[in-house]
Coordinates of C-alpha atoms in Angstrom, one line a residue:
M1 CA 0.0 0.0 -0.1
K2 CA 1.4 3.4 -0.7
L3 CA 1.5 6.0 1.6
S4 CA 1.0 9.6 1.2
T5 CA 4.1 11.9 2.5
P6 CA 2.0 13.3 5.6
L7 CA 0.8 9.7 6.7
A8 CA 4.4 8.1 6.4
L9 CA 5.9 11.0 8.4
L10 CA 3.3 10.3 11.2
A11 CA 4.3 6.7 11.1
L12 CA 7.8 7.4 11.7
V13 CA 7.4 9.5 14.9
P14 CA 6.9 6.4 17.3
L15 CA 10.0 4.7 15.9
V16 CA 12.0 8.0 16.5
T17 CA 10.7 8.4 20.1
Q18 CA 11.5 4.7 21.0
V19 CA 15.1 5.2 19.6
S20 CA 15.5 8.3 21.3
A21 CA 14.4 7.0 24.5
G22 CA 16.9 4.1 24.0
I23 CA 19.9 6.6 23.4
V24 CA 19.3 9.5 25.6
P25 CA 20.2 8.8 29.5
R26 CA 17.1 9.6 31.7
Q27 CA 18.3 12.1 34.2
N28 CA 15.3 11.9 36.5
R29 CA 15.4 8.2 37.4
G30 CA 14.8 9.1 41.1
G31 CA 11.3 10.1 40.2
N32 CA 11.0 13.8 41.0
N33 CA 7.1 13.3 41.1
G34 CA 6.3 16.8 42.4
G35 CA 7.4 18.1 38.8
G36 CA 9.1 21.1 40.1
N37 CA 12.6 19.8 39.1
N38 CA 11.9 19.8 35.7
G39 CA 13.3 23.4 35.1
G40 CA 15.9 23.3 38.2
N41 CA 17.4 19.8 37.6
F42 CA 20.5 21.1 35.5
G43 CA 22.1 22.7 38.6
G44 CA 20.1 20.9 41.5
A45 CA 18.8 24.2 42.6
N46 CA 15.1 23.0 42.6
K47 CA 14.0 26.4 41.1
G48 CA 10.4 24.8 40.9
G49 CA 10.1 24.9 44.6
A50 CA 7.9 22.3 45.8
A51 CA 8.9 19.4 43.8
N52 CA 11.4 16.9 45.3
G53 CA 9.2 14.1 46.0
G54 CA 11.6 11.1 44.9
A55 CA 15.2 10.6 45.0
N56 CA 16.6 13.7 42.9
A57 CA 19.1 11.8 41.1
N58 CA 19.6 14.4 38.4
N59 CA 22.9 16.2 37.5
G60 CA 23.9 17.6 40.9
G61 CA 20.7 17.2 42.3
A62 CA 21.8 14.5 44.8
A63 CA 24.0 17.4 46.1
N64 CA 21.0 19.4 47.6
G65 CA 21.5 20.2 51.3
G66 CA 18.2 18.9 51.9
A67 CA 19.3 15.7 50.5
A68 CA 21.0 14.7 53.6
N69 CA 17.6 12.7 54.4
G70 CA 19.3 9.5 52.7
G71 CA 18.6 10.7 49.4
A72 CA 15.0 10.3 49.6
N73 CA 14.3 14.3 49.9
N74 CA 11.2 14.4 51.5
N75 CA 11.3 18.0 52.2
N76 CA 8.5 19.0 50.2
G77 CA 8.7 22.7 50.8
G78 CA 12.0 22.4 48.6
A79 CA 14.2 23.9 51.1
N80 CA 17.5 22.2 49.6
N81 CA 20.1 24.6 51.0
G82 CA 23.3 23.5 49.3
A83 CA 22.3 22.5 45.9
A84 CA 24.7 23.6 43.3
G85 CA 24.7 20.9 40.9
N86 CA 27.5 20.3 38.1
N87 CA 27.0 22.0 35.0
S88 CA 25.4 25.2 36.6
T89 CA 26.6 28.3 38.1
D90 CA 23.6 28.4 40.2
T91 CA 24.6 28.4 44.0
G92 CA 22.0 26.1 45.0
A93 CA 20.1 28.7 47.1
N94 CA 16.9 27.4 46.3
N95 CA 15.6 30.3 44.2
G96 CA 12.1 29.0 44.2
A97 CA 12.4 28.6 48.0
A98 CA 9.6 26.5 49.6
G99 CA 7.1 26.6 46.9
N100 CA 4.1 26.2 49.2
A101 CA 4.1 29.5 51.0
T102 CA 3.0 27.7 54.3
D103 CA 5.6 25.0 54.1
T104 CA 8.9 25.5 55.5
G105 CA 10.5 22.3 54.2
N106 CA 10.6 20.4 57.4
N107 CA 10.0 16.6 57.7
N108 CA 6.3 15.7 58.2
G109 CA 5.7 19.4 59.1
D110 CA 7.7 19.0 62.3
P111 CA 10.6 21.6 62.7
Q112 CA 12.1 19.7 65.4
T113 CA 12.8 16.5 63.7
S114 CA 13.6 18.3 60.3
L115 CA 17.1 18.2 59.2
T116 CA 16.6 21.5 57.3
L117 CA 17.1 25.0 58.9
D118 CA 14.0 26.8 59.1
P119 CA 14.5 30.3 57.5
R120 CA 12.3 31.8 60.4
V121 CA 15.0 31.1 62.9
I122 CA 17.9 32.2 61.0
A123 CA 19.4 35.3 63.3
K124 CA 20.5 37.7 60.6
G125 CA 22.5 39.7 63.2
F126 CA 25.1 36.6 63.3
A127 CA 26.5 37.9 60.0
N128 CA 27.5 41.1 61.6
N129 CA 31.2 41.1 63.0
G130 CA 30.5 43.8 65.0
Q131 CA 33.1 46.2 64.0
D132 CA 31.1 48.8 62.3
V133 CA 31.6 50.7 65.5
P134 CA 35.1 49.9 66.5
T135 CA 36.3 50.1 70.1
A136 CA 39.7 50.1 71.3
G137 CA 40.9 46.4 72.1
Q138 CA 37.4 45.0 70.6
V139 CA 37.9 42.1 68.5
A140 CA 35.8 40.9 65.6
S141 CA 33.0 38.3 66.2
L142 CA 32.9 35.1 64.1
T143 CA 30.1 35.2 61.9
S144 CA 27.5 33.2 60.1
T145 CA 24.5 33.3 57.7
N146 CA 23.3 29.7 59.0
N147 CA 23.2 30.0 62.7
F148 CA 26.5 28.2 62.8
I149 CA 24.7 24.8 62.5
N150 CA 27.9 23.1 61.1
F151 CA 30.3 25.1 63.5
C152 CA 31.9 21.7 64.8
L153 CA 33.2 21.0 61.2
T154 CA 35.6 24.0 61.7
V155 CA 37.6 22.1 64.6
P156 CA 37.7 18.5 63.1
N157 CA 40.4 17.6 65.9
L158 CA 37.6 17.6 68.6
P159 CA 34.9 15.0 69.0
L160 CA 31.3 15.9 69.3
T161 CA 30.2 16.3 73.2
N162 CA 27.4 14.2 72.2
G163 CA 26.1 14.1 75.9
Q164 CA 29.3 13.1 77.5
Q165 CA 31.7 14.5 80.0
I166 CA 35.0 14.7 77.7
P167 CA 38.0 15.8 79.9
G168 CA 40.2 16.3 76.7
G169 CA 37.9 18.8 75.2
S170 CA 34.9 18.6 72.6
C171 CA 32.7 20.6 70.4
N172 CA 29.0 21.1 71.2
P173 CA 26.2 21.4 68.6
A174 CA 23.5 22.3 70.9
P175 CA 22.4 25.8 70.7
I176 CA 22.2 28.0 74.0
G177 CA 18.5 27.9 74.1
A178 CA 15.9 30.1 76.1
I179 CA 17.2 33.1 78.1
P180 CA 15.3 34.6 80.8
S181 CA 14.3 38.4 81.3
S182 CA 16.8 40.4 83.4
D183 CA 14.3 40.3 86.2
K184 CA 14.3 36.8 86.5
M185 CA 18.3 36.1 86.7
P186 CA 19.1 33.5 89.3
S187 CA 21.3 34.2 92.3
S188 CA 22.5 32.8 95.4
K189 CA 23.9 33.2 99.1
F190 CA 25.1 31.0 101.5
T191 CA 23.4 31.1 104.9
N192 CA 25.8 28.6 106.6
P193 CA 28.6 28.5 106.8
K194 CA 28.9 32.3 106.6
N195 CA 32.0 34.5 105.3
G196 CA 34.7 34.2 107.7
D197 CA 33.5 31.5 109.9
T198 CA 35.9 29.4 112.0
I199 CA 34.6 25.6 111.9
P200 CA 35.9 22.7 113.9
A201 CA 37.8 20.3 111.5
D202 CA 36.8 16.7 110.7
Q203 CA 33.2 17.1 112.1
A204 CA 30.0 16.9 110.2
F205 CA 28.1 20.2 109.2
T206 CA 25.4 21.2 106.7
I207 CA 25.8 23.8 104.0
S208 CA 22.8 25.8 103.4
M209 CA 22.2 28.4 100.6
A210 CA 19.5 30.7 99.7
I211 CA 18.5 30.7 95.9
N212 CA 16.2 33.0 94.1
N213 CA 14.9 32.8 90.6
L214 CA 15.9 29.4 89.8
E215 CA 13.4 26.5 88.8
T216 CA 15.3 24.1 90.8
G217 CA 15.1 20.2 91.4
N218 CA 15.8 19.5 87.5
F219 CA 18.9 17.6 86.4
V220 CA 19.5 15.2 83.5
N221 CA 21.7 12.2 83.4
A222 CA 25.3 14.1 83.6
N223 CA 26.9 10.9 82.0
E224 CA 24.8 10.8 79.4
N225 CA 22.9 14.2 78.4
Y226 CA 25.7 16.6 79.6
F227 CA 25.3 19.7 77.8
S228 CA 23.0 18.0 75.0
A229 CA 20.0 20.1 74.9
P230 CA 19.3 24.0 75.2
Q231 CA 18.6 25.8 78.3
Q232 CA 14.9 26.0 78.9
L233 CA 12.6 28.1 80.9
S234 CA 9.6 27.3 83.3
S235 CA 6.2 28.5 82.6
S236 CA 7.1 31.6 85.1
G237 CA 10.0 32.4 83.0
L238 CA 12.5 31.0 85.5
I239 CA 15.7 28.9 84.2
V240 CA 15.0 25.2 84.7
G241 CA 17.9 23.9 86.5
H242 CA 19.6 23.1 89.6
S243 CA 22.6 24.1 91.6
H244 CA 25.9 22.8 93.1
V245 CA 28.4 23.6 95.9
V246 CA 32.2 22.9 95.7
V247 CA 34.7 23.5 98.5
E248 CA 38.4 24.2 97.6
Q249 CA 41.3 24.0 99.9
L250 CA 43.6 27.1 100.0
D251 CA 47.2 27.7 101.2
S252 CA 45.6 30.5 103.4
L253 CA 42.7 32.9 103.5
A254 CA 45.2 35.3 101.7
Q255 CA 46.0 33.2 98.8
A256 CA 46.4 35.4 95.8
T257 CA 47.3 32.8 93.0
P258 CA 44.1 31.0 91.2
T259 CA 43.0 27.8 92.2
D260 CA 43.1 24.8 90.1
P261 CA 39.6 23.7 88.9
K262 CA 40.4 20.1 88.8
K263 CA 41.1 19.9 92.5
F264 CA 38.5 20.4 95.2
A265 CA 37.8 19.1 98.7
F266 CA 33.9 18.6 98.4
F267 CA 31.6 18.7 95.4
K268 CA 27.7 18.1 95.8
G269 CA 25.0 18.4 93.5
L270 CA 22.2 20.2 95.1
N271 CA 19.5 18.0 93.1
A272 CA 16.4 18.5 95.3
A273 CA 14.0 21.4 94.9
A274 CA 14.6 24.2 97.3
A275 CA 12.7 24.2 100.6
N276 CA 11.4 27.7 101.5
G277 CA 14.1 29.0 99.0
V278 CA 16.9 27.2 100.7
L279 CA 19.1 24.4 99.2
T280 CA 21.1 22.3 101.6
A281 CA 24.1 19.8 101.5
D282 CA 25.3 17.5 104.2
V283 CA 29.3 17.1 104.6
T284 CA 29.3 14.0 106.9
N285 CA 32.6 13.8 107.6
G286 CA 33.6 17.2 107.9
L287 CA 36.8 18.8 106.6
P288 CA 40.4 18.9 107.6
A289 CA 42.1 21.8 109.0
A290 CA 42.8 24.3 106.7
A291 CA 41.4 27.4 104.9
Y292 CA 38.8 26.8 102.1
R293 CA 36.7 28.5 99.7
L294 CA 33.0 27.4 99.6
C295 CA 31.1 28.5 96.1
S296 CA 27.9 27.7 94.3
I297 CA 27.4 26.6 90.5
N298 CA 24.1 27.5 89.3
A299 CA 23.1 25.7 86.4
A300 CA 20.5 24.8 83.7
A301 CA 19.1 21.0 83.7
N302 CA 21.7 19.9 81.4
H303 CA 24.3 21.0 83.7
Q304 CA 25.5 24.1 81.5
P305 CA 26.2 27.4 83.4
A306 CA 23.3 29.7 83.7
I307 CA 22.9 32.1 80.8
V308 CA 21.3 35.2 81.3
P309 CA 20.2 38.1 79.0
I310 CA 22.5 41.2 79.6
A311 CA 26.5 41.4 80.1
Q312 CA 26.5 43.7 82.9
H313 CA 25.2 41.9 85.7
G314 CA 25.8 40.9 89.5
S315 CA 27.1 37.6 90.0
L316 CA 24.8 34.6 89.8
D317 CA 26.7 32.6 92.3
D318 CA 28.1 33.1 95.8
C319 CA 31.3 32.3 97.6
V320 CA 32.4 32.5 101.0
Y321 CA 35.9 32.1 102.8
V322 CA 36.1 30.0 106.0
S323 CA 38.8 28.2 108.3
F324 CA 38.6 24.7 109.7
L325 CA 40.6 24.3 112.9
V326 CA 41.2 21.5 115.2
G327 CA 39.9 21.7 118.6
L328 CA 36.8 24.0 118.2
T329 CA 33.5 23.3 119.5
L330 CA 30.9 23.7 116.6
C331 CA 28.9 26.3 117.2
L332 CA 27.6 27.4 113.8
A333 CA 24.2 28.9 113.3
K334 CA 21.6 26.4 111.8

């Protein structure tokens, strides 16, 4: 049967299509089902925004910062922060940023499980090194445009703190957290012993300390959760935490050289909630005759020092200097 020229051309179209499909590699075998990657796959920048429903295996597309989710890239908001793929000068800054205006690109809508930094919590002030108004002796601040989320990569010689107490040093990725108002900064004052007291050596005594503006009685596992969570505030705006008391032996009350923080005569976590605003610690065996410094260490629940909102403030802790002598009768006020 003789075909006309137009009909012959139509008959060849399916053949050409099949041959082309066999020769041209398919770049989207990962299945970007959202459809937004058809324009942005060349550099992996995801300019279509809300796509990335699949594995994103296009040119450079797997390098998306959001693709840290095992390559599955389920961040439907398209918040791929590191995309710059091959064959493109695009920086991967997600020019279609979060195609769904209300979707921030968080896994399942939960920002606390997402591996993507939510743009709403980026502190733009962190990009300023503070030297716009120079002051004598003032140094430039370290800067960041992503909240220092990968800061620990800058100190590869240090392990992550990872909830552990690491004597050799570490890098902790947890943020500082919630900071109280200036009228709710914690403070403490020893009520027993008092500064300058003379105490019988080697006899049991009780340390007592008044505490203010600290939601006491809150401490986590110090061996597994050390510094592993941000500072938190109670419903009344107080730091959720606990306190400690440490006693260090001195050469004399007139000692002028700094003490060694690794050495102490007595240490006790004041883990119970304060009773009528007072915390206590029993020193059951007393202390040998010597001069001592007693100090408090007020802390948040994960054992980090209390963080407050202003630089100029009174001490959050208290210290007293006392002497323990042999042959005295215990006469401390209770």
